[in-house]
Each structure stands twice: as C-alpha cells, then as structure tokens.
C-alpha cells in the first residue's frame, strides 16, 4: 500500500491538485529531465509557481535503497509540468529561494554537481536564474 501526506505546500491545493501532486505518474523525475540538458550542453531552467513536500510510505517499494518511507519534493512549473526529486540539496536550495523571493516571480537553474563523497555520482541543486 502507498500512502502520501503533505508536509508543506506553497499554497492551499484543490482536491484535483492534491491528486495531481500525489500521483507518482503525474510528475517528471527531475534527474531524468536534467540529463537531456546535460547531454545537450544547455541550462535547465524552471519558472516555478508552486511546490509540495511529501512524506511517502510504500510497502511495495521499488527504490534502489529499499526504503519504504521517504520524502518527495514536487515543483510545479508555469507551463503546468510537475518535476519530482528526492534530493535534499535541491529541496533546501529551492525553499531558500522560494521564501526569499516572497511571492515575486523567478526562475531557477537546475544544477548537477559531482559528489565529493561518491566517485562517479552526482547530486542536484538549484540557483536563482
């Protein structure tokens, strides 16, 4: 069984929006979307209009680490696309930008950096664009 709880959201969501944000199939994995831009040598820019931080429990987990309880962060872009990630560094950077901008429109550039802890691995973060 899979259960999802909202931890934090950018605004009050309608029932339809709640279903959209909690449906794992409705969002694009941020690291997969990012790969297209890395391969193409261009910046991946998102103009966010909302977000949700979710606590997820999944008894039939298919994650590599086998964890049944994890967090997911969903960013809603102006074009209507939803991007999801579990990257703590991305979440922290994004929330810092979101709260600092305090309702002003902005864009973020998604950044992929090499991990200093794990050779050949990387992590995601973002910067204001």
JSON list of C-alpha atoms in Angstrom, two decimals:
[
{"chain": "A", "resi": 1, "resn": "UNK", "atom": "CA", "xyz": [0.00, 0.00, 0.00]},
{"chain": "A", "resi": 2, "resn": "UNK", "atom": "CA", "xyz": [1.20, 3.54, -0.84]},
{"chain": "A", "resi": 3, "resn": "UNK", "atom": "CA", "xyz": [0.24, 6.50, 1.33]},
{"chain": "A", "resi": 4, "resn": "UNK", "atom": "CA", "xyz": [1.17, 10.13, 0.78]},
{"chain": "A", "resi": 5, "resn": "UNK", "atom": "CA", "xyz": [0.96, 13.05, 3.23]},
{"chain": "A", "resi": 6, "resn": "UNK", "atom": "CA", "xyz": [1.58, 16.71, 2.51]},
{"chain": "A", "resi": 7, "resn": "UNK", "atom": "CA", "xyz": [4.31, 18.11, 4.78]},
{"chain": "A", "resi": 8, "resn": "UNK", "atom": "CA", "xyz": [4.49, 21.59, 3.27]},
{"chain": "A", "resi": 9, "resn": "UNK", "atom": "CA", "xyz": [2.91, 23.29, 0.25]},
{"chain": "A", "resi": 10, "resn": "UNK", "atom": "CA", "xyz": [3.25, 26.65, -1.44]},
{"chain": "A", "resi": 11, "resn": "UNK", "atom": "CA", "xyz": [-0.50, 27.25, -1.26]},
{"chain": "A", "resi": 12, "resn": "UNK", "atom": "CA", "xyz": [-3.78, 25.55, -0.44]},
{"chain": "A", "resi": 13, "resn": "UNK", "atom": "CA", "xyz": [-4.39, 22.88, -3.10]},
{"chain": "A", "resi": 14, "resn": "UNK", "atom": "CA", "xyz": [-7.78, 21.93, -4.52]},
{"chain": "A", "resi": 15, "resn": "UNK", "atom": "CA", "xyz": [-8.75, 18.24, -4.36]},
{"chain": "A", "resi": 16, "resn": "UNK", "atom": "CA", "xyz": [-7.79, 17.91, -8.03]},
{"chain": "A", "resi": 17, "resn": "UNK", "atom": "CA", "xyz": [-4.37, 19.46, -7.38]},
{"chain": "A", "resi": 18, "resn": "UNK", "atom": "CA", "xyz": [-3.84, 17.20, -4.36]},
{"chain": "A", "resi": 19, "resn": "UNK", "atom": "CA", "xyz": [-4.45, 14.15, -6.52]},
{"chain": "A", "resi": 20, "resn": "UNK", "atom": "CA", "xyz": [-2.17, 15.50, -9.25]},
{"chain": "A", "resi": 21, "resn": "UNK", "atom": "CA", "xyz": [0.68, 16.18, -6.80]},
{"chain": "A", "resi": 22, "resn": "UNK", "atom": "CA", "xyz": [0.39, 12.82, -5.03]},
{"chain": "A", "resi": 23, "resn": "UNK", "atom": "CA", "xyz": [0.14, 10.71, -8.21]},
{"chain": "A", "resi": 24, "resn": "UNK", "atom": "CA", "xyz": [3.66, 9.45, -8.79]},
{"chain": "A", "resi": 25, "resn": "UNK", "atom": "CA", "xyz": [2.94, 9.09, -12.51]},
{"chain": "A", "resi": 26, "resn": "UNK", "atom": "CA", "xyz": [1.93, 12.75, -12.98]},
{"chain": "A", "resi": 27, "resn": "UNK", "atom": "CA", "xyz": [5.42, 14.16, -12.47]},
{"chain": "A", "resi": 28, "resn": "UNK", "atom": "CA", "xyz": [8.68, 14.06, -14.41]},
{"chain": "A", "resi": 29, "resn": "UNK", "atom": "CA", "xyz": [11.74, 12.90, -12.47]},
{"chain": "A", "resi": 30, "resn": "UNK", "atom": "CA", "xyz": [13.99, 15.93, -12.21]},
{"chain": "A", "resi": 31, "resn": "UNK", "atom": "CA", "xyz": [17.23, 13.99, -12.66]},
{"chain": "A", "resi": 32, "resn": "UNK", "atom": "CA", "xyz": [15.89, 12.37, -15.86]},
{"chain": "A", "resi": 33, "resn": "UNK", "atom": "CA", "xyz": [14.73, 15.73, -17.24]},
{"chain": "A", "resi": 34, "resn": "UNK", "atom": "CA", "xyz": [18.08, 17.24, -16.27]},
{"chain": "A", "resi": 35, "resn": "UNK", "atom": "CA", "xyz": [20.02, 14.56, -18.18]},
{"chain": "A", "resi": 36, "resn": "UNK", "atom": "CA", "xyz": [18.65, 15.84, -21.51]},
{"chain": "A", "resi": 37, "resn": "UNK", "atom": "CA", "xyz": [20.08, 19.28, -20.80]},
{"chain": "A", "resi": 38, "resn": "UNK", "atom": "CA", "xyz": [23.44, 17.94, -19.59]},
{"chain": "A", "resi": 39, "resn": "UNK", "atom": "CA", "xyz": [23.76, 15.87, -22.76]},
{"chain": "A", "resi": 40, "resn": "UNK", "atom": "CA", "xyz": [22.79, 18.89, -24.87]},
{"chain": "A", "resi": 41, "resn": "UNK", "atom": "CA", "xyz": [25.11, 21.26, -23.01]},
{"chain": "A", "resi": 42, "resn": "UNK", "atom": "CA", "xyz": [22.38, 23.74, -22.10]},
{"chain": "A", "resi": 43, "resn": "UNK", "atom": "CA", "xyz": [20.84, 25.09, -18.89]},
{"chain": "A", "resi": 44, "resn": "UNK", "atom": "CA", "xyz": [17.67, 23.57, -17.47]},
{"chain": "A", "resi": 45, "resn": "UNK", "atom": "CA", "xyz": [15.51, 26.49, -16.32]},
{"chain": "A", "resi": 46, "resn": "UNK", "atom": "CA", "xyz": [12.21, 26.17, -14.43]},
{"chain": "A", "resi": 47, "resn": "UNK", "atom": "CA", "xyz": [9.81, 29.01, -13.72]},
{"chain": "A", "resi": 48, "resn": "UNK", "atom": "CA", "xyz": [8.13, 27.68, -10.55]},
{"chain": "A", "resi": 49, "resn": "UNK", "atom": "CA", "xyz": [4.62, 28.62, -9.50]},
{"chain": "A", "resi": 50, "resn": "UNK", "atom": "CA", "xyz": [4.20, 26.11, -6.67]},
{"chain": "A", "resi": 51, "resn": "UNK", "atom": "CA", "xyz": [5.63, 23.19, -4.76]},
{"chain": "A", "resi": 52, "resn": "UNK", "atom": "CA", "xyz": [4.79, 20.39, -2.36]},
{"chain": "A", "resi": 53, "resn": "UNK", "atom": "CA", "xyz": [6.94, 18.43, 0.07]},
{"chain": "A", "resi": 54, "resn": "UNK", "atom": "CA", "xyz": [5.51, 14.95, 0.58]},
{"chain": "A", "resi": 55, "resn": "UNK", "atom": "CA", "xyz": [6.04, 12.11, 3.05]},
{"chain": "A", "resi": 56, "resn": "UNK", "atom": "CA", "xyz": [5.56, 8.82, 1.22]},
{"chain": "A", "resi": 57, "resn": "UNK", "atom": "CA", "xyz": [5.18, 5.32, 2.59]},
{"chain": "A", "resi": 58, "resn": "UNK", "atom": "CA", "xyz": [5.25, 2.47, 0.08]},
{"chain": "A", "resi": 59, "resn": "UNK", "atom": "CA", "xyz": [5.05, -1.18, 1.16]},
{"chain": "A", "resi": 60, "resn": "UNK", "atom": "CA", "xyz": [5.90, -2.32, -2.37]},
{"chain": "A", "resi": 61, "resn": "UNK", "atom": "CA", "xyz": [8.91, -0.09, -2.78]},
{"chain": "A", "resi": 62, "resn": "UNK", "atom": "CA", "xyz": [10.99, -0.31, -5.96]},
{"chain": "A", "resi": 63, "resn": "UNK", "atom": "CA", "xyz": [13.71, 2.10, -4.86]},
{"chain": "A", "resi": 64, "resn": "UNK", "atom": "CA", "xyz": [17.34, 1.02, -5.09]},
{"chain": "A", "resi": 65, "resn": "UNK", "atom": "CA", "xyz": [17.90, 1.68, -1.38]},
{"chain": "A", "resi": 66, "resn": "UNK", "atom": "CA", "xyz": [14.82, -0.33, -0.37]},
{"chain": "A", "resi": 67, "resn": "UNK", "atom": "CA", "xyz": [13.46, 2.42, 1.90]},
{"chain": "A", "resi": 68, "resn": "UNK", "atom": "CA", "xyz": [9.70, 2.24, 2.38]},
{"chain": "A", "resi": 69, "resn": "UNK", "atom": "CA", "xyz": [9.49, 5.75, 3.88]},
{"chain": "A", "resi": 70, "resn": "UNK", "atom": "CA", "xyz": [10.92, 8.71, 2.00]},
{"chain": "A", "resi": 71, "resn": "UNK", "atom": "CA", "xyz": [10.31, 12.33, 1.04]},
{"chain": "A", "resi": 72, "resn": "UNK", "atom": "CA", "xyz": [9.48, 13.66, -2.40]},
{"chain": "A", "resi": 73, "resn": "UNK", "atom": "CA", "xyz": [9.62, 17.26, -3.49]},
{"chain": "A", "resi": 74, "resn": "UNK", "atom": "CA", "xyz": [7.39, 18.33, -6.38]},
{"chain": "A", "resi": 75, "resn": "UNK", "atom": "CA", "xyz": [7.90, 21.61, -8.24]},
{"chain": "A", "resi": 76, "resn": "UNK", "atom": "CA", "xyz": [5.07, 22.95, -10.37]},
{"chain": "A", "resi": 77, "resn": "UNK", "atom": "CA", "xyz": [6.32, 24.92, -13.39]},
{"chain": "A", "resi": 78, "resn": "UNK", "atom": "CA", "xyz": [4.49, 27.78, -15.08]},
{"chain": "A", "resi": 79, "resn": "UNK", "atom": "CA", "xyz": [3.95, 25.56, -18.15]},
{"chain": "A", "resi": 80, "resn": "UNK", "atom": "CA", "xyz": [1.96, 23.10, -15.97]},
{"chain": "A", "resi": 81, "resn": "UNK", "atom": "CA", "xyz": [4.63, 20.41, -15.75]},
{"chain": "A", "resi": 82, "resn": "UNK", "atom": "CA", "xyz": [5.44, 18.82, -12.40]},
{"chain": "A", "resi": 83, "resn": "UNK", "atom": "CA", "xyz": [9.03, 17.85, -11.58]},
{"chain": "A", "resi": 84, "resn": "UNK", "atom": "CA", "xyz": [9.84, 15.49, -8.71]},
{"chain": "A", "resi": 85, "resn": "UNK", "atom": "CA", "xyz": [13.02, 14.82, -6.78]},
{"chain": "A", "resi": 86, "resn": "UNK", "atom": "CA", "xyz": [14.17, 13.34, -3.51]},
{"chain": "A", "resi": 87, "resn": "UNK", "atom": "CA", "xyz": [17.33, 15.45, -3.50]},
{"chain": "A", "resi": 88, "resn": "UNK", "atom": "CA", "xyz": [17.73, 17.10, -0.11]},
{"chain": "A", "resi": 89, "resn": "UNK", "atom": "CA", "xyz": [20.19, 19.67, -1.50]},
{"chain": "A", "resi": 90, "resn": "UNK", "atom": "CA", "xyz": [17.72, 20.66, -4.22]},
{"chain": "A", "resi": 91, "resn": "UNK", "atom": "CA", "xyz": [14.86, 20.96, -1.73]},
{"chain": "A", "resi": 92, "resn": "UNK", "atom": "CA", "xyz": [16.87, 23.13, 0.65]},
{"chain": "A", "resi": 93, "resn": "UNK", "atom": "CA", "xyz": [18.16, 25.42, -2.09]},
{"chain": "A", "resi": 94, "resn": "UNK", "atom": "CA", "xyz": [14.74, 25.73, -3.71]},
{"chain": "A", "resi": 95, "resn": "UNK", "atom": "CA", "xyz": [12.93, 26.50, -0.46]},
{"chain": "A", "resi": 96, "resn": "UNK", "atom": "CA", "xyz": [15.53, 29.13, 0.43]},
{"chain": "A", "resi": 97, "resn": "UNK", "atom": "CA", "xyz": [14.96, 30.84, -2.94]},
{"chain": "A", "resi": 98, "resn": "UNK", "atom": "CA", "xyz": [11.16, 30.49, -2.72]},
{"chain": "A", "resi": 99, "resn": "UNK", "atom": "CA", "xyz": [10.91, 32.02, 0.75]},
{"chain": "A", "resi": 100, "resn": "UNK", "atom": "CA", "xyz": [13.43, 34.77, -0.02]},
{"chain": "A", "resi": 101, "resn": "UNK", "atom": "CA", "xyz": [11.55, 35.80, -3.18]},
{"chain": "A", "resi": 102, "resn": "UNK", "atom": "CA", "xyz": [8.35, 36.06, -1.11]},
{"chain": "A", "resi": 103, "resn": "UNK", "atom": "CA", "xyz": [5.87, 35.88, -4.00]},
{"chain": "A", "resi": 104, "resn": "UNK", "atom": "CA", "xyz": [7.94, 37.66, -6.65]},
{"chain": "A", "resi": 105, "resn": "UNK", "atom": "CA", "xyz": [8.20, 35.69, -9.91]},
{"chain": "A", "resi": 106, "resn": "UNK", "atom": "CA", "xyz": [11.54, 33.99, -10.51]},
{"chain": "A", "resi": 107, "resn": "UNK", "atom": "CA", "xyz": [13.28, 31.21, -12.38]},
{"chain": "A", "resi": 108, "resn": "UNK", "atom": "CA", "xyz": [15.70, 28.58, -11.13]},
{"chain": "A", "resi": 109, "resn": "UNK", "atom": "CA", "xyz": [18.52, 26.90, -12.97]},
{"chain": "A", "resi": 110, "resn": "UNK", "atom": "CA", "xyz": [18.79, 23.23, -12.04]},
{"chain": "A", "resi": 111, "resn": "UNK", "atom": "CA", "xyz": [22.42, 22.29, -11.38]},
{"chain": "A", "resi": 112, "resn": "UNK", "atom": "CA", "xyz": [24.01, 18.85, -11.35]},
{"chain": "A", "resi": 113, "resn": "UNK", "atom": "CA", "xyz": [27.25, 18.66, -9.37]},
{"chain": "A", "resi": 114, "resn": "UNK", "atom": "CA", "xyz": [29.72, 15.85, -8.90]},
{"chain": "A", "resi": 115, "resn": "UNK", "atom": "CA", "xyz": [29.57, 14.25, -5.46]},
{"chain": "A", "resi": 116, "resn": "UNK", "atom": "CA", "xyz": [32.69, 14.57, -3.35]},
{"chain": "A", "resi": 117, "resn": "UNK", "atom": "CA", "xyz": [31.50, 11.60, -1.24]},
{"chain": "A", "resi": 118, "resn": "UNK", "atom": "CA", "xyz": [30.78, 9.12, -4.04]},
{"chain": "A", "resi": 119, "resn": "UNK", "atom": "CA", "xyz": [33.06, 8.92, -7.07]},
{"chain": "A", "resi": 120, "resn": "UNK", "atom": "CA", "xyz": [31.11, 8.87, -10.33]},
{"chain": "A", "resi": 121, "resn": "UNK", "atom": "CA", "xyz": [27.88, 10.05, -8.65]},
{"chain": "A", "resi": 122, "resn": "UNK", "atom": "CA", "xyz": [26.26, 13.47, -8.64]},
{"chain": "A", "resi": 123, "resn": "UNK", "atom": "CA", "xyz": [23.64, 15.48, -6.78]},
{"chain": "A", "resi": 124, "resn": "UNK", "atom": "CA", "xyz": [21.09, 18.08, -7.80]},
{"chain": "A", "resi": 125, "resn": "UNK", "atom": "CA", "xyz": [20.68, 21.60, -6.51]},
{"chain": "A", "resi": 126, "resn": "UNK", "atom": "CA", "xyz": [19.43, 24.88, -7.96]},
{"chain": "A", "resi": 127, "resn": "UNK", "atom": "CA", "xyz": [20.29, 28.56, -8.17]},
{"chain": "A", "resi": 128, "resn": "UNK", "atom": "CA", "xyz": [18.22, 31.61, -8.96]},
{"chain": "A", "resi": 129, "resn": "UNK", "atom": "CA", "xyz": [18.38, 32.50, -12.65]}
]
